[in-house]
CSV table of C-alpha atoms in Angstrom, one decimal:
chain,number,residue,atom,x,y,z
F,1,MET,CA,-23.0,-27.6,2.1
F,2,ARG,CA,-22.7,-24.4,0.6
F,3,ARG,CA,-23.6,-21.8,2.4
F,4,ILE,CA,-26.1,-19.2,0.4
F,5,SER,CA,-24.1,-16.0,0.0
F,6,MET,CA,-25.9,-12.5,1.4
F,7,LYS,CA,-26.7,-11.4,-2.5
F,8,MET,CA,-29.3,-14.8,-3.2
F,9,LYS,CA,-30.9,-13.8,1.3
F,10,VAL,CA,-31.4,-10.3,-0.3
F,11,THR,CA,-32.6,-11.5,-3.6
F,12,LEU,CA,-34.8,-14.3,-1.8
F,13,TRP,CA,-36.2,-12.9,0.5
F,14,PHE,CA,-36.8,-9.5,-1.7
F,15,THR,CA,-38.9,-12.0,-3.7
F,16,CYS,CA,-40.8,-13.4,-1.8
F,17,LEU,CA,-42.1,-10.5,-0.4
F,18,MET,CA,-43.3,-9.5,-3.2
F,19,ILE,CA,-45.6,-13.3,-4.5
F,20,VAL,CA,-46.8,-12.5,-1.0
F,21,MET,CA,-47.7,-9.2,-1.5
F,22,ALA,CA,-49.2,-10.0,-4.8
F,23,ALA,CA,-51.1,-12.8,-3.4
F,24,LEU,CA,-52.4,-10.8,-1.1
F,25,SER,CA,-53.7,-7.7,-3.1
F,26,LEU,CA,-54.8,-11.2,-5.5
F,27,GLY,CA,-56.8,-11.9,-2.8
F,28,ALA,CA,-58.2,-7.9,-2.1
F,29,ILE,CA,-58.9,-7.1,-5.7
F,30,LEU,CA,-61.4,-10.9,-5.8
F,31,THR,CA,-62.6,-9.3,-2.6
F,32,VAL,CA,-63.4,-6.2,-4.0
F,33,SER,CA,-64.7,-6.6,-7.5
F,34,GLY,CA,-67.6,-9.3,-5.9
F,35,THR,CA,-68.7,-6.5,-4.3
F,36,VAL,CA,-67.7,-4.1,-6.2
F,37,ALA,CA,-70.1,-6.0,-9.7
F,38,ALA,CA,-72.8,-6.6,-7.2
F,39,ARG,CA,-73.3,-2.9,-6.1
F,40,GLU,CA,-73.5,-1.6,-10.0
F,41,THR,CA,-75.1,-4.7,-11.4
F,42,MET,CA,-78.2,-3.3,-7.9
F,43,GLU,CA,-77.6,-0.2,-9.1
F,44,GLU,CA,-78.5,-1.2,-12.7
F,45,LEU,CA,-81.2,-2.8,-11.2
F,46,SER,CA,-82.4,-0.7,-9.4
F,47,ALA,CA,-82.3,2.2,-12.3
F,48,VAL,CA,-83.5,0.3,-15.3
F,49,VAL,CA,-86.6,-0.5,-12.6
F,50,ARG,CA,-87.6,2.6,-11.7
F,51,GLY,CA,-87.0,4.5,-16.1
F,52,ASN,CA,-89.6,1.9,-16.7
F,53,LEU,CA,-92.1,3.1,-13.7
F,54,SER,CA,-93.0,5.8,-14.9
F,55,LEU,CA,-93.5,4.0,-18.6
F,56,ALA,CA,-96.5,2.0,-17.4
F,57,GLY,CA,-100.8,2.5,-15.5
F,58,LEU,CA,-103.3,1.1,-15.7
F,59,ASN,CA,-106.7,2.7,-18.0
F,60,GLY,CA,-109.5,1.4,-15.9
F,61,ARG,CA,-108.8,-2.4,-15.2
F,62,GLN,CA,-106.5,-2.7,-19.2
F,63,LEU,CA,-102.7,-3.0,-18.6
F,64,ASP,CA,-101.8,0.8,-20.1
F,65,LEU,CA,-97.7,0.4,-20.9
F,66,SER,CA,-95.7,3.3,-23.3
F,67,PRO,CA,-93.6,2.8,-26.4
F,68,ASP,CA,-90.9,3.4,-24.4
F,69,PHE,CA,-90.8,0.9,-21.8
F,70,LYS,CA,-88.0,-2.2,-22.0
F,71,PHE,CA,-88.9,-5.4,-20.4
F,72,TYR,CA,-85.9,-6.2,-20.8
F,73,SER,CA,-82.8,-3.8,-20.7
F,74,GLU,CA,-78.6,-3.8,-19.7
F,75,GLY,CA,-79.4,-7.8,-18.5
F,76,VAL,CA,-82.9,-6.3,-16.3
F,77,TYR,CA,-86.6,-7.8,-16.9
F,78,THR,CA,-89.0,-6.0,-16.0
F,79,LEU,CA,-92.3,-7.6,-15.5
F,80,VAL,CA,-95.5,-5.7,-14.0
F,81,TYR,CA,-97.6,-7.4,-11.8
F,82,ASN,CA,-101.4,-6.5,-10.5
F,83,LYS,CA,-102.5,-5.6,-6.5
F,84,GLU,CA,-102.4,-9.4,-6.1
F,85,GLY,CA,-99.5,-10.7,-7.7
F,86,ALA,CA,-100.4,-12.2,-10.5
F,87,VAL,CA,-97.9,-11.4,-13.4
F,88,LEU,CA,-100.3,-8.9,-16.6
F,89,ALA,CA,-96.8,-8.6,-18.1
F,90,GLY,CA,-93.5,-9.3,-18.6
F,91,GLN,CA,-91.3,-13.3,-18.2
F,92,THR,CA,-89.3,-14.4,-16.1
F,93,PRO,CA,-85.5,-16.0,-16.7
F,94,LEU,CA,-85.5,-19.3,-16.8
F,95,LYS,CA,-84.7,-21.1,-13.3
F,96,PHE,CA,-87.0,-18.5,-11.5
F,97,PRO,CA,-87.8,-19.1,-8.1
F,98,ALA,CA,-91.4,-19.1,-8.3
F,99,GLY,CA,-93.3,-17.4,-5.5
F,100,VAL,CA,-91.0,-14.9,-4.5
F,101,PRO,CA,-92.8,-12.6,-2.4
F,102,LEU,CA,-93.5,-8.6,-3.2
F,103,GLU,CA,-92.2,-5.9,-1.7
F,104,ASN,CA,-92.1,-2.1,-2.1
F,105,GLY,CA,-88.0,-0.7,-2.9
F,106,VAL,CA,-86.6,-3.2,-1.8
F,107,THR,CA,-83.1,-5.1,-2.9
F,108,LYS,CA,-82.3,-9.0,-2.4
F,109,THR,CA,-81.3,-12.2,-3.8
F,110,VAL,CA,-82.9,-14.6,-4.7
F,111,GLY,CA,-81.3,-18.3,-5.4
F,112,GLU,CA,-79.1,-20.9,-5.0
F,113,ASN,CA,-76.0,-22.4,-6.0
F,114,GLU,CA,-74.5,-21.3,-9.7
F,115,ASN,CA,-78.6,-19.9,-10.1
F,116,VAL,CA,-78.3,-16.9,-7.9
F,117,PHE,CA,-80.5,-13.0,-9.0
F,118,TYR,CA,-81.3,-9.8,-7.6
F,119,VAL,CA,-84.1,-8.7,-7.2
F,120,PHE,CA,-86.5,-5.2,-6.7
F,121,ASP,CA,-90.9,-4.8,-6.8
F,122,LEU,CA,-91.6,-0.9,-6.5
F,123,TRP,CA,-95.0,-0.4,-5.9
F,124,ARG,CA,-97.7,2.1,-8.0
F,125,PRO,CA,-100.8,3.2,-6.8
F,126,VAL,CA,-103.5,4.4,-9.5
F,127,GLY,CA,-106.0,5.2,-8.0
F,128,TRP,CA,-107.5,5.6,-4.2
F,129,GLU,CA,-107.3,1.8,-4.0
F,130,ASP,CA,-106.2,-0.1,-6.9
F,131,GLY,CA,-102.2,0.1,-8.2
F,132,ILE,CA,-99.1,-1.8,-10.1
F,133,TRP,CA,-96.4,-3.7,-9.4
F,134,LEU,CA,-92.9,-3.7,-11.3
F,135,ARG,CA,-90.3,-6.2,-10.3
F,136,GLY,CA,-86.9,-6.0,-12.2
F,137,VAL,CA,-85.1,-9.0,-12.1
F,138,ILE,CA,-81.5,-9.7,-13.0
F,139,PRO,CA,-79.0,-12.9,-13.1
F,140,SER,CA,-76.1,-12.8,-10.2
F,141,PRO,CA,-72.8,-12.2,-11.6
F,142,SER,CA,-70.8,-15.0,-12.4
F,143,SER,CA,-68.0,-15.3,-9.6
F,144,ASN,CA,-66.3,-18.2,-12.0
F,145,GLN,CA,-66.3,-16.1,-15.3
F,146,MET,CA,-65.2,-13.5,-13.1
F,147,VAL,CA,-62.4,-15.2,-11.3
F,148,SER,CA,-61.6,-16.6,-14.0
F,149,ASN,CA,-60.8,-13.9,-15.4
F,150,ILE,CA,-58.7,-11.8,-13.5
F,151,LEU,CA,-56.6,-15.1,-12.2
F,152,THR,CA,-56.1,-15.3,-16.2
F,153,MET,CA,-54.6,-11.6,-16.3
F,154,PHE,CA,-52.6,-12.2,-13.5
F,155,ALA,CA,-51.3,-15.1,-14.6
F,156,ILE,CA,-50.2,-13.1,-18.0
F,157,ILE,CA,-48.6,-10.1,-15.6
F,158,PHE,CA,-47.5,-12.1,-12.7
F,159,PRO,CA,-44.6,-13.8,-13.3
F,160,PRO,CA,-42.7,-11.3,-15.3
F,161,PHE,CA,-43.3,-9.1,-12.4
F,162,ILE,CA,-42.1,-11.7,-10.0
F,163,LEU,CA,-39.3,-12.3,-12.7
F,164,LEU,CA,-38.8,-8.5,-12.5
F,165,ALA,CA,-38.4,-8.0,-9.1
F,166,ALA,CA,-36.5,-11.0,-8.0
F,167,ILE,CA,-33.7,-9.3,-10.5
F,168,GLY,CA,-34.1,-6.0,-9.5
F,169,GLY,CA,-34.1,-6.9,-6.2
F,170,TYR,CA,-30.4,-9.4,-7.3
F,171,PHE,CA,-28.7,-5.9,-8.5
F,172,LEU,CA,-29.6,-4.1,-5.8
F,173,SER,CA,-28.4,-5.9,-2.9
F,174,LYS,CA,-25.4,-7.1,-5.4
F,175,ARG,CA,-24.1,-3.0,-5.4
F,176,ALA,CA,-25.6,-3.0,-1.9
F,177,LEU,CA,-23.2,-5.3,-0.6
F,178,ASN,CA,-20.4,-4.2,-3.4
F,179,PRO,CA,-18.9,-2.3,-0.1
F,180,ILE,CA,-18.4,-4.6,2.0
F,181,ASP,CA,-17.3,-7.0,-0.8
F,182,ARG,CA,-14.5,-4.3,-1.1
F,183,ILE,CA,-13.5,-4.6,1.9
F,184,ILE,CA,-13.1,-8.5,2.1
F,185,GLU,CA,-10.5,-8.4,-0.6
F,186,ALA,CA,-8.4,-5.2,0.8
F,187,ALA,CA,-8.7,-7.0,4.3
F,188,GLY,CA,-7.1,-10.1,2.8
F,189,GLU,CA,-4.5,-8.7,0.4
F,190,ILE,CA,-3.8,-7.2,3.5
F,191,THR,CA,-3.0,-10.2,5.4
F,192,GLU,CA,-1.8,-11.7,2.5
F,193,GLY,CA,1.1,-9.2,1.4
F,194,LYS,CA,0.7,-6.8,4.8
F,195,ASP,CA,0.2,-4.2,2.8
F,196,LEU,CA,-1.4,-1.4,4.4
F,197,SER,CA,-1.7,0.7,1.6
F,198,LYS,CA,-4.2,-0.6,0.2
F,199,ARG,CA,-7.3,1.7,0.7
F,200,ILE,CA,-11.1,0.6,-0.9
F,201,GLY,CA,-11.3,3.7,-2.8
F,202,LEU,CA,-14.7,3.9,-3.1
F,203,PRO,CA,-16.2,7.0,-4.6
F,204,LYS,CA,-17.6,9.6,-1.7
F,205,GLY,CA,-21.1,10.0,-1.3
F,206,SER,CA,-23.3,10.4,1.5
F,207,ASP,CA,-25.0,7.4,1.8
F,208,GLU,CA,-24.1,4.5,4.1
F,209,ALA,CA,-21.9,2.2,1.8
F,210,SER,CA,-19.5,5.7,1.4
F,211,ARG,CA,-19.8,6.3,4.7
F,212,LEU,CA,-18.2,2.9,5.7
F,213,GLY,CA,-15.5,2.9,3.0
F,214,ALA,CA,-14.2,5.7,3.9
F,215,ALA,CA,-14.6,4.8,7.7
F,216,PHE,CA,-12.8,1.6,6.3
F,217,ASP,CA,-10.3,3.8,4.6
F,218,SER,CA,-9.9,5.6,7.6
F,219,MET,CA,-8.7,3.4,9.4
F,220,PHE,CA,-6.6,1.5,7.0
F,221,GLU,CA,-4.7,4.6,7.1
F,222,ARG,CA,-4.3,5.3,10.5
F,223,LEU,CA,-3.4,1.2,10.7
F,224,GLU,CA,-1.1,2.3,8.2
F,225,THR,CA,0.9,5.2,10.1
F,226,ALA,CA,0.8,3.6,13.5
F,227,PHE,CA,2.4,0.5,11.9
F,228,GLU,CA,5.1,2.7,10.1
F,229,ALA,CA,5.6,4.7,13.6
F,230,GLU,CA,6.3,1.5,15.0
F,231,LYS,CA,8.1,-0.1,12.4
F,232,GLN,CA,10.7,3.5,12.9
F,233,PHE,CA,10.3,3.5,16.8
F,234,THR,CA,12.0,-0.6,17.4
F,235,SER,CA,14.4,0.2,14.1
F,236,ASP,CA,15.6,2.9,15.9
F,237,ALA,CA,15.6,1.2,19.6
F,238,SER,CA,17.3,-1.1,18.0
F,239,HIS,CA,20.0,0.7,17.1
F,240,GLU,CA,20.7,3.2,20.5
F,241,LEU,CA,20.7,0.0,22.4
F,242,ARG,CA,23.2,-1.4,20.6
F,243,THR,CA,25.7,1.1,20.3
F,244,PRO,CA,26.0,0.7,24.7
F,245,THR,CA,26.1,-3.3,24.8
F,246,ALA,CA,28.6,-3.0,22.3
F,247,VAL,CA,30.6,-0.9,24.5
F,248,ILE,CA,30.1,-2.5,27.1
F,249,LEU,CA,31.4,-6.2,25.5
F,250,SER,CA,34.0,-4.7,23.5
F,251,GLN,CA,34.5,-3.2,27.4
F,252,CYS,CA,34.1,-7.0,28.9
F,253,GLY,CA,36.3,-8.5,26.8
F,254,PHE,CA,39.7,-5.8,26.6
F,255,THR,CA,39.5,-6.1,30.0
F,256,ARG,CA,39.4,-9.8,30.4
F,257,LYS,CA,42.4,-10.1,27.5
F,258,HIS,CA,44.2,-7.1,28.3
F,259,GLY,CA,43.7,-5.9,32.2
F,260,GLU,CA,46.6,-6.1,34.7
F,261,ASN,CA,45.9,-3.9,37.3
F,262,LEU,CA,42.7,-2.8,39.8
F,263,GLU,CA,43.0,0.7,38.0
F,264,ASP,CA,42.4,-0.9,34.5
F,265,TYR,CA,39.4,-3.2,35.9
F,266,GLN,CA,38.4,0.5,38.0
F,267,GLU,CA,38.1,2.0,34.1
F,268,ALA,CA,35.7,-1.1,33.0
F,269,ILE,CA,33.8,-1.0,35.2
F,270,GLU,CA,33.1,2.7,34.8
F,271,VAL,CA,32.8,2.7,30.8
F,272,ILE,CA,30.1,-0.5,31.8
F,273,GLU,CA,28.3,1.7,34.5
F,274,ARG,CA,27.9,4.6,31.9
F,275,GLN,CA,26.7,2.6,28.9
F,276,ALA,CA,24.6,0.6,31.5
F,277,GLU,CA,22.9,4.1,32.9
F,278,LYS,CA,22.0,5.2,29.7
F,279,MET,CA,20.5,1.6,28.4
F,280,SER,CA,18.5,2.6,31.5
F,281,VAL,CA,17.7,6.5,30.8
F,282,LEU,CA,16.9,5.2,27.4
F,283,ILE,CA,14.4,2.4,28.9
F,284,ASN,CA,12.4,4.3,31.2
F,285,ARG,CA,11.9,6.8,28.0
F,286,LEU,CA,10.9,4.5,26.1
F,287,LEU,CA,8.8,3.3,28.6
F,288,ASP,CA,7.3,6.2,29.6
F,289,ILE,CA,6.3,7.2,25.3
F,290,THR,CA,4.9,3.9,25.2
F,291,ARG,CA,2.4,4.7,28.2
F,292,LEU,CA,0.7,7.9,26.7
F,293,ASP,CA,0.6,5.6,23.6
F,294,GLN,CA,-1.5,3.7,24.6
F,295,GLY,CA,-3.6,5.8,27.6
F,296,THR,CA,-1.6,3.8,30.6
F,297,GLN,CA,0.1,6.5,32.5
F,298,LYS,CA,-2.5,8.1,34.7
F,299,ILE,CA,-2.4,11.7,34.4
F,300,VAL,CA,-3.9,14.1,37.5
F,301,ARG,CA,-5.2,17.4,36.3
F,302,GLU,CA,-4.5,19.3,39.6
F,303,ASN,CA,-5.6,22.8,39.3
F,304,THR,CA,-2.2,24.3,39.5
F,305,ASP,CA,-0.2,27.7,40.1
F,306,LEU,CA,1.8,27.5,37.2
F,307,SER,CA,3.6,30.5,37.4
F,308,GLN,CA,4.5,29.2,41.0
F,309,LEU,CA,5.6,26.0,39.4
F,310,VAL,CA,7.8,27.2,36.5
F,311,THR,CA,9.3,30.1,38.8
F,312,ILE,CA,10.6,26.8,41.9
F,313,LEU,CA,11.6,25.2,38.7
F,314,CYS,CA,13.8,28.1,37.0
F,315,GLU,CA,15.3,29.0,40.8
F,316,GLU,CA,15.9,24.9,41.5
F,317,GLN,CA,18.0,24.5,37.5
F,318,GLN,CA,19.9,28.8,37.7
F,319,GLU,CA,22.8,26.9,38.4
F,320,GLY,CA,23.1,25.3,35.3
F,321,LYS,CA,26.0,23.7,33.5
F,322,ARG,CA,28.9,25.2,30.8
F,323,GLY,CA,28.6,28.8,32.3
F,324,ILE,CA,25.5,29.4,31.2
F,325,HIS,CA,22.9,31.1,33.0
F,326,LEU,CA,19.1,31.0,33.1
F,327,SER,CA,17.0,33.5,33.5
F,328,TRP,CA,12.9,34.1,33.4
F,329,GLU,CA,10.2,36.7,33.2
F,330,ILE,CA,6.8,35.0,34.4
F,331,GLN,CA,3.6,36.8,34.4
F,332,PRO,CA,1.6,35.7,38.0
F,333,GLU,CA,-1.7,34.0,38.5
F,334,ILE,CA,-0.9,31.8,35.8
F,335,MET,CA,-4.3,28.9,37.0
F,336,ALA,CA,-4.3,26.0,35.0
F,337,TRP,CA,-5.6,22.0,34.9
F,338,VAL,CA,-2.7,20.0,34.2
F,339,ASP,CA,-0.4,17.5,35.8
F,340,VAL,CA,2.1,18.6,37.6
F,341,PHE,CA,4.7,15.8,37.2
F,342,LEU,CA,4.9,16.1,33.1
F,343,TYR,CA,4.5,19.5,33.0
F,344,SER,CA,7.1,19.4,35.4
F,345,ARG,CA,8.5,17.1,32.6
F,346,VAL,CA,8.4,19.6,30.3
F,347,PHE,CA,10.3,22.4,31.2
F,348,GLN,CA,13.3,19.8,32.7
F,349,ASN,CA,13.5,18.8,29.2
F,350,LEU,CA,13.0,21.8,27.0
F,351,VAL,CA,15.2,23.3,29.6
F,352,ASP,CA,17.8,20.3,29.8
F,353,ASN,CA,18.0,21.2,26.1
F,354,GLY,CA,19.1,24.7,26.3
F,355,TYR,CA,22.4,23.6,28.8
F,356,LYS,CA,23.0,21.1,25.9
F,357,TYR,CA,22.6,22.8,23.0
F,358,GLY,CA,23.1,26.4,24.3
F,359,ARG,CA,26.3,28.6,23.6
F,360,GLU,CA,29.3,28.0,26.7
F,361,ASN,CA,28.9,30.6,29.1
F,362,GLY,CA,25.8,32.2,26.8
F,363,ILE,CA,21.8,32.7,28.3
F,364,ILE,CA,18.9,31.2,28.7
F,365,LEU,CA,15.6,32.6,29.1
F,366,VAL,CA,12.4,30.7,30.4
F,367,LYS,CA,9.4,32.9,30.2
F,368,LEU,CA,5.5,31.9,30.9
F,369,LYS,CA,2.4,34.2,29.5
F,370,LYS,CA,-1.9,34.0,29.5
F,371,GLN,CA,-2.8,34.1,25.6
F,372,ASN,CA,-6.5,34.0,24.2
F,373,GLY,CA,-7.2,30.7,26.4
F,374,PHE,CA,-4.0,29.0,27.0
F,375,GLY,CA,-0.2,29.3,29.4
F,376,ILE,CA,2.7,29.8,27.6
F,377,LEU,CA,6.0,28.5,28.0
F,378,SER,CA,8.9,29.5,26.0
F,379,VAL,CA,12.7,28.2,26.5
F,380,THR,CA,15.1,30.4,24.9
F,381,ASP,CA,18.9,29.7,23.7
F,382,ASP,CA,21.5,30.9,21.7
F,383,GLY,CA,22.9,28.3,20.4
F,384,PRO,CA,23.4,28.0,16.8
F,385,GLY,CA,19.3,27.6,16.1
F,386,ILE,CA,18.1,25.3,13.9
F,387,ASN,CA,17.7,24.4,10.1
F,388,PRO,CA,14.5,25.6,8.8
F,389,GLU,CA,14.3,21.4,7.3
F,390,ASP,CA,14.4,19.7,10.5
F,391,GLN,CA,12.2,22.0,12.1
F,392,GLU,CA,9.8,19.5,12.6
F,393,LYS,CA,11.8,16.8,12.1
F,394,ILE,CA,13.7,17.1,16.0
F,395,TRP,CA,9.7,15.8,17.6
F,396,GLN,CA,10.2,12.3,16.1
F,397,ARG,CA,12.0,9.7,18.4
F,398,PHE,CA,15.5,9.7,18.0
F,399,TYR,CA,16.2,12.5,15.6
F,400,GLN,CA,19.0,14.1,16.5
F,401,VAL,CA,19.9,17.2,14.7
F,402,ASP,CA,23.5,17.1,15.3
F,403,ALA,CA,24.5,15.0,18.0
F,404,SER,CA,28.0,16.4,17.9
F,405,ARG,CA,27.5,20.0,19.4
F,406,GLY,CA,26.6,20.3,22.4
F,407,GLU,CA,27.9,19.6,25.5
F,408,GLY,CA,26.7,15.7,24.8
F,409,THR,CA,24.8,13.4,23.1
F,410,GLY,CA,21.2,13.3,24.1
F,411,LEU,CA,18.4,10.2,23.3
F,412,GLY,CA,16.3,12.0,21.1
F,413,LEU,CA,13.1,11.0,23.6
F,414,GLY,CA,12.9,14.3,25.0
F,415,LEU,CA,11.2,16.3,22.4
F,416,SER,CA,9.0,13.5,21.1
F,417,MET,CA,7.4,14.1,25.0
F,418,VAL,CA,7.1,17.2,25.4
F,419,ARG,CA,5.1,17.7,22.3
F,420,GLN,CA,3.6,14.1,23.3
F,421,ILE,CA,2.0,15.3,26.7
F,422,ALA,CA,1.1,19.5,25.5
F,423,GLY,CA,-0.8,16.8,23.8
F,424,LEU,CA,-2.0,15.8,26.9
F,425,HIS,CA,-2.9,18.6,28.6
F,426,GLY,CA,-5.0,21.1,25.0
F,427,GLY,CA,-2.1,22.2,23.8
F,428,LYS,CA,0.8,21.9,21.3
F,429,ALA,CA,5.0,22.6,20.9
F,430,TRP,CA,6.7,24.6,18.0
F,431,VAL,CA,10.3,26.4,17.7
F,432,GLU,CA,11.3,29.7,16.2
F,433,SER,CA,14.6,29.0,14.8
F,434,VAL,CA,17.2,30.8,13.0
F,435,PRO,CA,20.8,29.0,12.1
F,436,GLY,CA,23.1,30.8,13.8
F,437,LYS,CA,21.5,33.1,16.4
F,438,GLY,CA,19.7,30.3,19.2
F,439,SER,CA,16.7,29.0,19.0
F,440,THR,CA,12.7,28.9,20.9
F,441,PHE,CA,10.5,25.8,22.2
F,442,PHE,CA,7.1,26.4,22.6
F,443,VAL,CA,4.4,25.4,24.9
F,444,SER,CA,1.1,25.5,24.8
F,445,VAL,CA,-1.6,24.1,27.8
F,446,LEU,CA,-5.3,24.7,28.3
F,447,LEU,CA,-5.9,27.6,30.8
F,448,GLU,CA,-9.6,25.7,31.1
F,449,ASN,CA,-11.6,25.6,34.6
F,450,ARG,CA,-11.8,21.9,35.1
F,451,LYS,CA,-12.5,19.8,37.7
F,452,ASN,CA,-9.5,17.6,39.0
F,453,GLU,CA,-10.3,14.6,36.7
F,454,SER,CA,-7.7,11.6,36.5
F,455,TYR,CA,-6.9,9.5,33.0
């Protein structure tokens, strides 16, 4: 059985609601119209009788009526009775029941079924002991005729109104649900063609549909970015692992065929060990970055004296490589809530970079200062510098400007991790470099006061 679409469900619900509302309106109109008609009829009855009251009197024992007296006016029959209740003038309508008592100032309903009348009586005294009664009689408004007229009016107006409501409801629901259809279409195209560049592209607006479309476009954009980063990451990692693996296999094959003595095998083992260590470092770095990306790396912040921590790290690293001298300028008593282990890795990566790419027998200068609510760590080397077009690329994973310019080749993961850790601490990482004159790497961390937190 084919399922009813959401647009059709909304249209049917809207149409049924309009039918119910119209039916309730019809019932209310019938009820109110009957009440209004009865009230207007009684008011007309009272007005006619009161108008005739001053036009009737007695001259002795004879009835004296003004020429303006009307026995029938506006559907009202007027009769004149003496004080004993005998009819002096006028005629009741057909089928009016006999013997209806006279009651001064009272409007009442008499009769039954289709023969219902409204009656209104007034007493006019004449002298001390005599007087006359005026009775007004008017047939009750025909309810059948009134209902018939109302139903006829509804029969003419109601069907086009419901049809218009149904068409309007369909187009409103179609327009409201159109973003859903476009989202489904975009998701289907992404699923079938794996095209993460697909966007819904709804016009900008403040309504729910526009915000929903914008949210999905933003989600697709993040998915595309993450997917492209994952492809690049996988490609780079495979490339980096391929080289040491090839070296190991080549060395094993060469030694198996040409190894003649213990020295040959020892040399082969050393080569294999170096490549295995490189692979181990690469895998560990990849795992660390992945944990940070996915939020599974536990970050424990504690109130830390950054000045003391950086000083200790500098003292541990001052005996550098390649004759490079490490010096430092540390502003005292800079406190921050940081993960000491991760912050130490930031320092280690930047200093290792300086030793690797700095000029032989040169200088590395470490500075720490407080500025605008941030602790700013900088590491300056006097190496060959970085071209402007490469200064943003160096933060990408596995990117190396010139792998042959330093003492040894790195993995291209250190700076990526530095920027990632800086972001986790509410800061950022950047570089200032002049080709031929060296580079300065900066890392900022937020110095706000926070309780000890684990993430």
